[in-house]
Amino acid sequence: MTTQHYVFTIDGAAGTGKTTVARELAKRLGTNCLDTGAMYRAIAVISVDHGVDPEDGVALAAALEARGVRFDWEQEPPAILLGGKDVSKRIRDLDISSVVSIVAKHPEVRKVLVKQQRKIRDDRSMLVAEGRDQGSVVFPDAPVRFFLVAEMDERTNRRVKQLKQLGSEVELETVQQDIQARDHLDSTREASPLICPDGAIRIDTSNKTIEEVTDIMEDAVRSFLSV
Ligand code: DC
């Protein structure tokens, strides 16, 4: 008998609410949530804090293999560890956000992380995976896939609020510029650009609460599981 490894994916751009609803959906399903953006952000920490050129994909991939990026699944939400050190707070800083789309464009870096992401799926019977390429590239066979969109003002306000909660006071305009720059880089890069995966359920989260979005997702997943 083969063991099932179900993965449900959530793709979408910055500030569309992916991470928040992915965590909530995982909680309702009693399983883990994989925040793949945190992994790419950890590579940006390697670049900024350890002096590796963000344009050098080969050097970044080598530094990544040497240091190791992994999650501590015992914590809620799971902590992201770089070389064993918890960098969960550091990865949200704006200097990291402004470099992350550069380090994320390299195929050498993506290859290492995608392999780790598939291993994380293989290690459990069910997983909610969120990130720009989860339903399109990493798990194209995921049985239920979502694509989130939201209006720019709403996305900016959410990011500002999130940064405030983490203790950073930032200008609205600076955050909006960061989101627009990342949108551009993430959707025009050659390796795994941000797209709506074929057959994905598209949800506009602009005027919906976290509960409303999660309800739509949970209904879709449960109706798949009951078939
Ligand atoms: O979801 P986030 O804002 O934390 O993601 C940070 C960056 O990481 C984003 O600008 C692009 C990159 N990323 C990616 O290229 N592929 C993913 N699966 C997740 C994130």
XYZ file of N, CA and C and ligand atoms in Angstrom:
701
model
N 0.831 -1.192 0.000
C 0.000 0.000 0.000
C 0.880 1.262 0.000
N 0.568 2.212 -0.854
C 1.390 3.427 -0.865
C 0.826 4.456 0.127
N 1.729 5.187 0.778
C 1.295 6.213 1.722
C 1.032 7.499 0.946
N -0.092 8.172 1.256
C -0.408 9.431 0.590
C 0.356 10.577 1.232
N 0.840 11.498 0.402
C 1.456 12.732 0.916
C 0.694 13.883 0.282
N -0.370 14.340 0.929
C -1.164 15.428 0.343
C -0.512 16.774 0.600
N -0.418 17.578 -0.460
C 0.047 18.945 -0.277
C -0.973 19.891 -0.904
N -1.307 20.951 -0.180
C -2.223 21.973 -0.679
C -1.421 23.273 -0.779
N -1.479 23.922 -1.946
C -0.562 25.042 -2.189
C -1.276 26.388 -2.268
N -0.555 27.425 -1.846
C -1.071 28.792 -1.899
C 0.008 29.672 -2.530
N -0.250 30.149 -3.749
C 0.677 31.032 -4.451
C 0.094 32.452 -4.434
N 0.949 33.437 -4.647
C 0.464 34.816 -4.699
C 1.592 35.767 -4.362
N 1.366 37.062 -4.614
C 2.422 38.064 -4.413
C 2.476 38.531 -2.960
N 3.452 39.393 -2.658
C 3.639 39.927 -1.301
C 2.398 40.678 -0.832
N 2.005 40.455 0.419
C 0.911 41.208 1.016
C -0.476 40.737 0.615
N -0.581 39.616 -0.077
C -1.914 39.117 -0.445
C -2.505 38.267 0.692
N -1.705 38.043 1.731
C -2.206 37.321 2.907
C -1.840 35.852 2.943
N -0.978 35.425 2.033
C -0.603 33.999 1.930
C -0.212 33.361 3.260
N 0.773 33.985 3.918
C 1.330 33.351 5.117
C 0.280 33.231 6.217
N -0.477 34.300 6.411
C -1.476 34.302 7.477
C -2.541 33.231 7.249
N -3.102 33.188 6.035
C -4.176 32.210 5.807
C -3.619 30.787 5.705
N -2.386 30.661 5.234
C -1.783 29.321 5.145
C -1.630 28.730 6.551
N -1.183 29.566 7.501
C -1.032 29.096 8.886
C -2.382 28.701 9.470
N -3.401 29.527 9.192
C -4.734 29.268 9.727
C -5.317 27.978 9.124
N -5.129 27.819 7.805
C -5.629 26.603 7.152
C -4.930 25.367 7.718
N -3.605 25.451 7.884
C -2.845 24.314 8.420
C -3.338 23.963 9.819
N -3.599 25.008 10.623
C -4.088 24.778 11.990
C -5.418 24.025 11.953
N -6.318 24.481 11.075
C -7.635 23.831 10.994
C -7.523 22.384 10.527
N -6.530 22.121 9.666
C -6.368 20.749 9.137
C -5.504 19.897 10.064
N -4.943 20.533 11.105
C -4.108 19.806 12.063
C -2.778 19.376 11.459
N -2.205 20.252 10.618
C -0.945 19.888 9.984
C 0.022 21.077 9.949
N 1.190 20.888 9.333
C 2.197 21.961 9.273
C 1.973 22.892 8.098
N 2.479 24.129 8.263
C 2.476 25.118 7.180
C 3.919 25.400 6.799
N 4.221 25.274 5.511
C 5.576 25.556 5.019
C 5.612 26.958 4.418
N 6.342 27.874 5.080
C 6.498 29.263 4.619
C 7.792 29.318 3.794
N 7.652 29.164 2.473
C 8.866 29.082 1.643
C 9.551 30.445 1.498
N 8.777 31.545 1.658
C 9.376 32.880 1.620
C 10.434 33.019 2.715
N 10.180 32.383 3.873
C 11.141 32.445 4.990
C 12.476 31.819 4.576
N 12.413 30.772 3.739
C 13.656 30.121 3.298
C 14.457 31.067 2.393
N 13.748 31.732 1.447
C 14.443 32.675 0.556
C 14.972 33.871 1.347
N 14.211 34.289 2.358
C 14.665 35.401 3.195
C 15.932 35.015 3.973
N 16.031 33.745 4.380
C 17.239 33.298 5.094
C 18.470 33.384 4.178
N 18.257 33.145 2.872
C 19.385 33.286 1.926
C 19.785 34.762 1.825
N 18.781 35.650 1.893
C 19.085 37.083 1.871
C 19.902 37.457 3.107
N 19.637 36.803 4.246
C 20.433 37.049 5.466
C 21.873 36.586 5.238
N 22.040 35.466 4.542
C 23.405 35.002 4.225
C 24.123 36.099 3.437
N 23.397 36.675 2.468
C 24.015 37.695 1.628
C 24.352 38.959 2.423
N 23.349 39.501 3.132
C 23.533 40.797 3.808
C 24.465 40.682 5.023
N 24.243 39.672 5.859
C 24.992 39.597 7.128
C 26.324 38.854 6.994
N 26.474 38.055 5.930
C 27.705 37.266 5.820
C 28.475 37.603 4.545
N 28.091 38.714 3.919
C 28.889 39.280 2.828
C 28.992 38.444 1.565
N 27.889 37.777 1.167
C 27.931 37.048 -0.110
C 27.173 37.888 -1.152
N 27.790 38.093 -2.308
C 27.205 38.927 -3.360
C 25.814 38.405 -3.771
N 24.753 39.240 -3.641
C 23.399 38.756 -3.983
C 23.235 38.394 -5.453
N 24.167 38.844 -6.305
C 24.089 38.533 -7.737
C 24.814 37.218 -8.073
N 25.510 36.632 -7.092
C 26.308 35.428 -7.355
C 25.570 34.161 -6.875
N 24.792 33.575 -7.782
C 23.976 32.413 -7.433
C 24.790 31.215 -6.976
N 25.932 30.985 -7.620
C 26.767 29.825 -7.280
C 27.305 29.968 -5.852
N 27.811 31.171 -5.524
C 28.350 31.410 -4.180
C 27.248 31.322 -3.119
N 26.063 31.826 -3.451
C 24.953 31.765 -2.480
C 24.534 30.323 -2.218
N 24.447 29.530 -3.308
C 24.051 28.127 -3.143
C 25.100 27.369 -2.323
N 26.378 27.682 -2.534
C 27.444 27.019 -1.773
C 27.359 27.418 -0.299
N 27.118 28.718 -0.037
C 27.002 29.193 1.348
C 25.774 28.575 2.018
N 24.728 28.394 1.236
C 23.506 27.784 1.758
C 23.753 26.331 2.156
N 24.443 25.598 1.288
C 24.757 24.186 1.589
C 25.660 24.109 2.819
N 26.620 25.063 2.926
C 27.573 25.025 4.045
C 26.890 25.371 5.370
N 26.030 26.391 5.383
C 25.404 26.829 6.631
C 24.159 26.025 6.981
N 23.339 25.746 5.976
C 22.104 25.007 6.217
C 20.976 25.911 6.690
N 19.829 25.783 6.006
C 18.611 26.478 6.419
C 17.594 25.410 6.753
N 17.011 25.478 7.954
C 15.978 24.496 8.276
C 14.970 25.094 9.251
N 13.849 24.408 9.396
C 12.811 24.870 10.314
C 12.886 24.098 11.622
N 12.526 24.797 12.720
C 12.296 24.102 13.990
C 10.780 23.942 14.089
N 10.296 22.746 13.759
C 8.851 22.492 13.689
C 8.205 22.425 15.064
N 9.024 22.409 16.130
C 8.468 22.342 17.493
C 7.867 23.681 17.900
N 8.296 24.761 17.217
C 7.782 26.083 17.579
C 6.553 26.425 16.731
N 5.720 27.333 17.254
C 4.504 27.731 16.533
C 4.439 29.247 16.413
N 4.565 29.873 15.248
C 4.882 29.226 13.975
C 6.326 28.704 13.980
N 6.625 27.727 13.105
C 7.966 27.160 13.080
C 9.041 28.236 12.911
N 10.126 28.114 13.686
C 11.227 29.087 13.579
C 12.094 28.709 12.389
N 12.712 29.716 11.770
C 13.636 29.421 10.662
C 15.063 29.580 11.198
N 15.868 28.524 10.985
C 17.223 28.498 11.523
C 18.243 28.574 10.399
N 19.230 29.441 10.584
C 20.336 29.548 9.625
C 21.604 29.157 10.371
N 22.220 28.057 9.933
C 23.391 27.548 10.656
C 23.044 27.289 12.119
N 21.817 26.863 12.391
C 21.391 26.556 13.758
C 20.905 27.773 14.539
N 21.079 28.994 13.984
C 20.679 30.214 14.709
C 19.284 30.667 14.262
N 18.440 31.017 15.222
C 17.081 31.459 14.911
C 17.113 32.860 14.276
N 16.713 32.942 12.989
C 16.714 34.244 12.299
C 15.276 34.680 11.954
N 14.300 34.133 12.670
C 12.886 34.402 12.357
C 12.540 35.886 12.386
N 13.145 36.638 13.296
C 12.845 38.072 13.380
C 13.668 38.833 12.328
N 14.914 38.475 12.215
C 15.820 39.171 11.278
C 15.289 39.126 9.835
N 14.711 38.002 9.435
C 14.275 37.866 8.036
C 13.180 38.849 7.632
N 12.483 39.457 8.613
C 11.381 40.389 8.289
C 11.865 41.823 8.128
N 13.138 42.118 8.444
C 13.642 43.495 8.333
C 13.623 43.958 6.876
N 13.447 45.280 6.699
C 13.298 45.828 5.350
C 14.578 45.684 4.507
N 15.758 45.711 5.141
C 16.991 45.546 4.345
C 17.077 44.130 3.776
N 16.427 43.179 4.447
C 16.392 41.800 3.929
C 15.355 41.716 2.805
N 14.184 42.350 3.039
C 13.121 42.343 2.014
C 13.612 42.921 0.695
N 14.471 43.935 0.775
C 14.883 44.577 -0.479
C 15.917 43.760 -1.254
N 16.503 42.752 -0.629
C 17.514 41.918 -1.314
C 16.934 40.556 -1.715
N 15.841 40.172 -1.053
C 15.371 38.784 -1.211
C 14.989 38.421 -2.651
N 14.381 39.357 -3.387
C 13.987 39.009 -4.763
C 15.199 38.835 -5.672
N 16.316 39.462 -5.288
C 17.546 39.290 -6.092
C 18.120 37.896 -5.843
N 18.232 37.510 -4.580
C 18.807 36.180 -4.304
C 17.871 35.055 -4.781
N 16.548 35.349 -4.801
C 15.580 34.307 -5.172
C 15.518 34.039 -6.673
N 16.175 34.884 -7.471
C 16.061 34.687 -8.931
C 17.039 33.636 -9.451
N 18.023 33.229 -8.620
C 19.061 32.319 -9.111
C 18.609 30.851 -9.139
N 18.698 30.202 -10.313
C 18.305 28.785 -10.386
C 19.098 27.896 -9.421
N 20.383 28.250 -9.171
C 21.222 27.423 -8.276
C 20.645 27.415 -6.859
N 20.157 28.587 -6.424
C 19.573 28.707 -5.081
C 18.232 27.976 -5.036
N 17.408 28.186 -6.068
C 16.063 27.603 -6.098
C 16.132 26.080 -6.100
N 17.140 25.544 -6.814
C 17.272 24.084 -6.919
C 17.456 23.460 -5.522
N 18.315 24.069 -4.723
C 18.586 23.542 -3.376
C 17.312 23.628 -2.517
N 16.636 24.783 -2.562
C 15.463 24.959 -1.702
C 14.283 24.098 -2.145
N 14.101 23.962 -3.460
C 12.969 23.151 -3.949
C 13.145 21.696 -3.500
N 14.380 21.209 -3.530
C 14.648 19.834 -3.082
C 14.259 19.688 -1.599
N 14.641 20.688 -0.796
C 14.295 20.648 0.638
C 12.781 20.701 0.837
N 12.111 21.531 0.016
C 10.649 21.673 0.168
C 9.937 20.351 -0.149
N 10.414 19.660 -1.193
C 9.783 18.371 -1.546
C 10.042 17.321 -0.463
N 11.228 17.404 0.150
C 11.561 16.465 1.240
C 10.630 16.717 2.436
N 10.354 17.997 2.719
C 9.458 18.351 3.837
C 8.065 17.762 3.564
N 7.629 17.833 2.298
C 6.337 17.221 1.927
C 6.398 15.696 2.111
N 7.484 15.084 1.668
C 7.589 13.625 1.729
C 7.614 13.088 3.160
N 8.033 13.952 4.109
C 8.151 13.533 5.504
C 6.822 13.535 6.255
N 5.744 14.037 5.648
C 4.460 14.095 6.360
C 3.314 13.681 5.438
N 2.202 13.307 6.057
C 1.080 12.841 5.232
C 0.295 14.019 4.668
N 0.404 15.189 5.310
C -0.318 16.358 4.799
C 0.491 17.635 5.073
N 0.439 18.577 4.126
C 1.200 19.822 4.275
C 0.476 20.954 3.543
N 0.484 22.142 4.151
C 0.038 23.345 3.442
C 1.308 24.105 3.075
N 1.538 24.355 1.779
C 2.778 25.007 1.342
C 2.447 26.329 0.674
N 3.077 27.406 1.148
C 2.790 28.709 0.529
C 4.056 29.363 -0.010
N 3.885 30.056 -1.165
C 5.009 30.730 -1.802
C 4.707 30.896 -3.273
N 5.537 31.698 -3.929
C 5.219 32.103 -5.303
C 5.239 30.993 -6.346
N 5.880 29.863 -6.066
C 6.017 28.817 -7.084
C 5.512 27.461 -6.606
N 4.779 27.449 -5.504
C 4.448 26.157 -4.899
C 3.485 25.330 -5.760
N 2.422 25.994 -6.254
C 1.478 25.257 -7.096
C 1.915 25.184 -8.549
N 2.754 26.129 -8.984
C 3.137 26.171 -10.401
C 4.337 25.280 -10.710
N 5.317 25.211 -9.802
C 6.578 24.521 -10.110
C 6.922 23.398 -9.117
N 6.824 23.706 -7.824
C 7.322 22.746 -6.818
C 6.371 21.556 -6.674
N 5.061 21.846 -6.589
C 4.082 20.766 -6.432
C 2.971 20.903 -7.482
N 3.309 20.765 -8.773
C 2.269 20.946 -9.798
C 1.184 19.868 -9.720
N 1.474 18.793 -8.964
C 0.499 17.713 -8.815
C -0.371 17.892 -7.567
N -0.233 19.038 -6.879
C -1.051 19.266 -5.673
C -2.527 19.204 -6.056
N -3.325 18.463 -5.294
C -4.720 18.261 -5.706
C -5.601 19.494 -5.552
N -5.259 20.398 -4.602
C -6.017 21.644 -4.480
C -4.991 22.774 -4.400
N -5.116 23.750 -5.326
C -4.154 24.849 -5.374
C -4.890 26.183 -5.369
N -4.327 27.145 -4.645
C -4.962 28.462 -4.540
C -4.017 29.535 -5.074
N -4.620 30.611 -5.598
C -3.824 31.771 -6.023
C -4.489 33.009 -5.440
N -3.732 33.743 -4.597
C -4.298 34.914 -3.922
C -3.888 36.215 -4.596
N -4.855 37.129 -4.698
C -4.571 38.475 -5.213
C -5.191 39.487 -4.241
N -4.698 40.736 -4.283
C -5.285 41.809 -3.460
C -4.872 43.142 -4.057
N -5.664 44.184 -3.727
C -5.351 45.524 -4.251
C -4.080 46.063 -3.596
N -3.339 46.904 -4.332
C -2.040 47.396 -3.861
C -2.129 48.122 -2.512
N -3.135 48.994 -2.337
C -3.234 49.739 -1.068
C -3.412 48.801 0.111
N -4.233 47.804 -0.102
C -4.497 46.830 0.958
C -3.223 46.042 1.288
N -2.505 45.647 0.241
C -1.261 44.888 0.438
C -0.250 45.721 1.213
N -0.155 47.017 0.869
C 0.799 47.900 1.553
C 0.412 48.061 3.021
N -0.869 48.335 3.274
C -1.316 48.518 4.665
C -1.035 47.283 5.510
N -1.254 46.119 4.920
C -1.008 44.880 5.673
C 0.465 44.747 6.050
N 1.352 45.037 5.086
C 2.796 44.917 5.358
C 3.237 45.913 6.431
N 2.704 47.156 6.353
C 3.068 48.184 7.339
C 2.639 47.716 8.733
N 1.426 47.183 8.813
C 0.900 46.699 10.095
C 1.765 45.552 10.643
N 2.112 44.638 9.723
C 2.938 43.480 10.119
C 4.301 43.952 10.660
N 4.913 44.922 9.954
C 6.225 45.429 10.384
C 6.112 46.159 11.722
N 5.008 46.904 11.915
C 4.764 47.599 13.186
C 4.693 46.593 14.330
N 3.961 45.502 14.076
C 3.841 44.477 15.122
C 5.200 43.902 15.490
N 6.117 43.909 14.503
C 7.462 43.377 14.762
C 8.394 44.466 15.297
N 7.834 45.667 15.541
C 8.623 46.738 16.157
C 9.320 47.672 15.176
N 9.022 47.584 13.849
C 9.660 48.490 12.883
C 8.682 49.562 12.427
N 9.087 50.824 12.590
C 8.271 51.939 12.095
C 8.768 52.267 10.693
N 7.937 52.086 9.677
C 8.386 52.353 8.309
C 7.367 53.205 7.570
N 7.855 54.005 6.621
C 6.988 54.853 5.804
C 6.161 53.989 4.860
N 4.887 54.378 4.714
C 3.991 53.676 3.796
C 4.579 53.607 2.390
N 5.119 54.772 1.979
C 5.652 54.858 0.614
C 6.839 53.910 0.399
N 7.702 53.790 1.424
C 8.876 52.913 1.317
C 8.429 51.461 1.150
N 7.399 51.087 1.912
C 6.903 49.704 1.847
C 6.269 49.443 0.479
N 5.493 50.449 -0.010
C 4.846 50.275 -1.316
C 5.881 50.120 -2.431
N 6.950 50.923 -2.339
C 8.011 50.816 -3.359
C 8.671 49.440 -3.304
N 8.889 48.947 -2.080
C 9.507 47.619 -1.917
C 8.603 46.542 -2.547
N 7.304 46.626 -2.301
C 6.371 45.629 -2.853
C 6.358 45.698 -4.383
N 6.308 46.935 -4.914
C 6.264 47.087 -6.383
C 7.544 46.564 -7.036
N 8.684 46.856 -6.388
C 9.964 46.387 -6.947
C 10.004 44.858 -6.929
N 9.530 44.257 -5.820
C 9.552 42.791 -5.730
C 8.558 42.154 -6.712
N 7.385 42.780 -6.868
C 6.397 42.282 -7.849
C 7.048 42.181 -9.219
N 7.764 43.276 -9.557
C 8.373 43.328 -10.878
C 9.420 42.217 -11.026
N 10.335 42.139 -10.049
C 11.401 41.125 -10.135
C 10.819 39.709 -10.110
N 9.858 39.463 -9.208
C 9.312 38.101 -9.041
C 8.523 37.639 -10.271
N 7.874 38.599 -10.974
C 7.053 38.142 -12.101
C 7.789 38.182 -13.445
N 8.966 38.817 -13.471
C 9.679 38.882 -14.754
C 10.935 37.990 -14.775
N 11.288 37.379 -13.630
C 12.513 36.560 -13.618
C 12.309 35.315 -14.484
N 13.437 34.756 -14.930
C 13.360 33.585 -15.815
C 13.003 32.311 -15.053
N 13.635 32.143 -13.868
C 13.410 30.915 -13.089
C 12.144 31.038 -12.247
N 11.163 30.181 -12.532
C 9.925 30.101 -11.748
C 9.276 31.457 -11.447
N 8.895 32.228 -12.476
C 8.242 33.514 -12.199
C 6.881 33.320 -11.533
N 6.436 34.387 -10.853
C 5.127 34.326 -10.197
C 4.021 34.287 -11.243
N 3.249 33.194 -11.261
C 2.109 33.076 -12.179
C 0.947 32.409 -11.438
N -0.242 32.523 -12.015
C -1.372 31.787 -11.442
C -1.315 30.368 -12.003
N -1.130 29.354 -11.143
C -1.027 27.981 -11.663
C -2.315 27.560 -12.368
N -2.180 26.744 -13.401
C -3.343 26.203 -14.119
C -4.289 25.529 -13.141
N -5.551 25.867 -13.232
C -6.544 25.167 -12.408
C -6.597 25.632 -10.961
N -5.814 26.660 -10.611
C -5.827 27.125 -9.212
C -7.114 27.889 -8.912
N -7.553 27.833 -7.657
C -8.717 28.604 -7.224
C -8.221 30.007 -6.879
N -8.730 31.001 -7.609
C -8.250 32.383 -7.437
C -9.125 33.095 -6.411
N -8.489 33.707 -5.400
C -9.258 34.401 -4.359
C -8.722 35.829 -4.214
N -9.630 36.826 -4.332
C -9.245 38.215 -4.073
C -9.474 38.454 -2.585
N -8.384 38.694 -1.845
C -8.485 38.796 -0.382
C -8.713 40.238 0.102
N -8.792 41.217 -0.842
C -8.857 42.643 -0.463
C -9.931 42.947 0.572
N -11.146 42.466 0.315
C -12.243 42.816 1.226
C -12.739 41.618 2.023
N -11.829 40.696 2.276
C -12.237 39.504 3.046
C -11.406 39.399 4.315
N -12.029 38.868 5.365
C -11.272 38.645 6.602
C -10.450 37.361 6.453
N -9.520 37.176 7.381
C -8.698 35.955 7.377
C -9.615 34.727 7.455
N -10.648 34.836 8.318
C -11.576 33.698 8.490
C -12.314 33.397 7.195
N -12.761 34.461 6.500
C -13.518 34.238 5.248
C -12.653 33.548 4.192
N -11.418 34.002 4.065
C -10.530 33.384 3.061
C -10.249 31.936 3.459
N -9.967 31.737 4.760
C -9.648 30.374 5.214
C -10.859 29.444 5.049
N -12.065 29.982 5.270
C -13.279 29.167 5.099
C -13.370 28.639 3.662
N -13.109 29.524 2.674
C -13.182 29.122 1.261
C -12.180 27.992 1.004
N -10.970 28.178 1.543
C -9.923 27.172 1.315
C -10.257 25.855 2.007
N -10.690 25.967 3.254
C -10.978 24.747 4.008
C -12.090 23.941 3.335
N -13.127 24.655 2.833
C -14.229 23.969 2.135
C -13.693 23.197 0.929
N -12.820 23.860 0.150
C -12.283 23.215 -1.061
C -11.437 21.994 -0.699
N -10.610 22.117 0.335
C -9.747 20.996 0.736
C -10.592 19.848 1.282
N -11.563 20.188 2.156
C -12.379 19.118 2.750
C -13.222 18.425 1.691
N -13.700 19.178 0.692
C -14.497 18.475 -0.324
C -13.596 17.575 -1.164
N -12.335 17.954 -1.361
C -11.413 17.032 -2.037
C -11.181 15.788 -1.177
N -10.921 15.996 0.132
C -10.582 14.867 1.012
C -11.745 13.896 1.189
N -12.984 14.411 1.017
C -14.136 13.528 1.237
C -14.511 12.731 0.002
N -13.839 13.005 -1.125
C -14.183 12.296 -2.367
C -13.685 10.844 -2.296
O 6.417 35.602 0.788
P 7.569 36.518 1.149
O 7.275 37.979 0.928
O 8.089 36.248 2.520
O 8.735 36.109 0.114
C 9.948 36.794 0.078
C 10.590 36.712 -1.283
O 11.051 35.388 -1.548
C 9.756 37.113 -2.485
O 9.896 38.459 -2.819
C 10.231 36.207 -3.603
C 10.869 35.036 -2.916
N 10.128 33.772 -2.971
C 10.245 33.004 -4.100
O 10.908 33.414 -5.057
N 9.666 31.770 -4.153
C 8.931 31.321 -3.112
N 8.388 30.104 -3.171
C 8.767 32.115 -1.963
C 9.368 33.356 -1.923
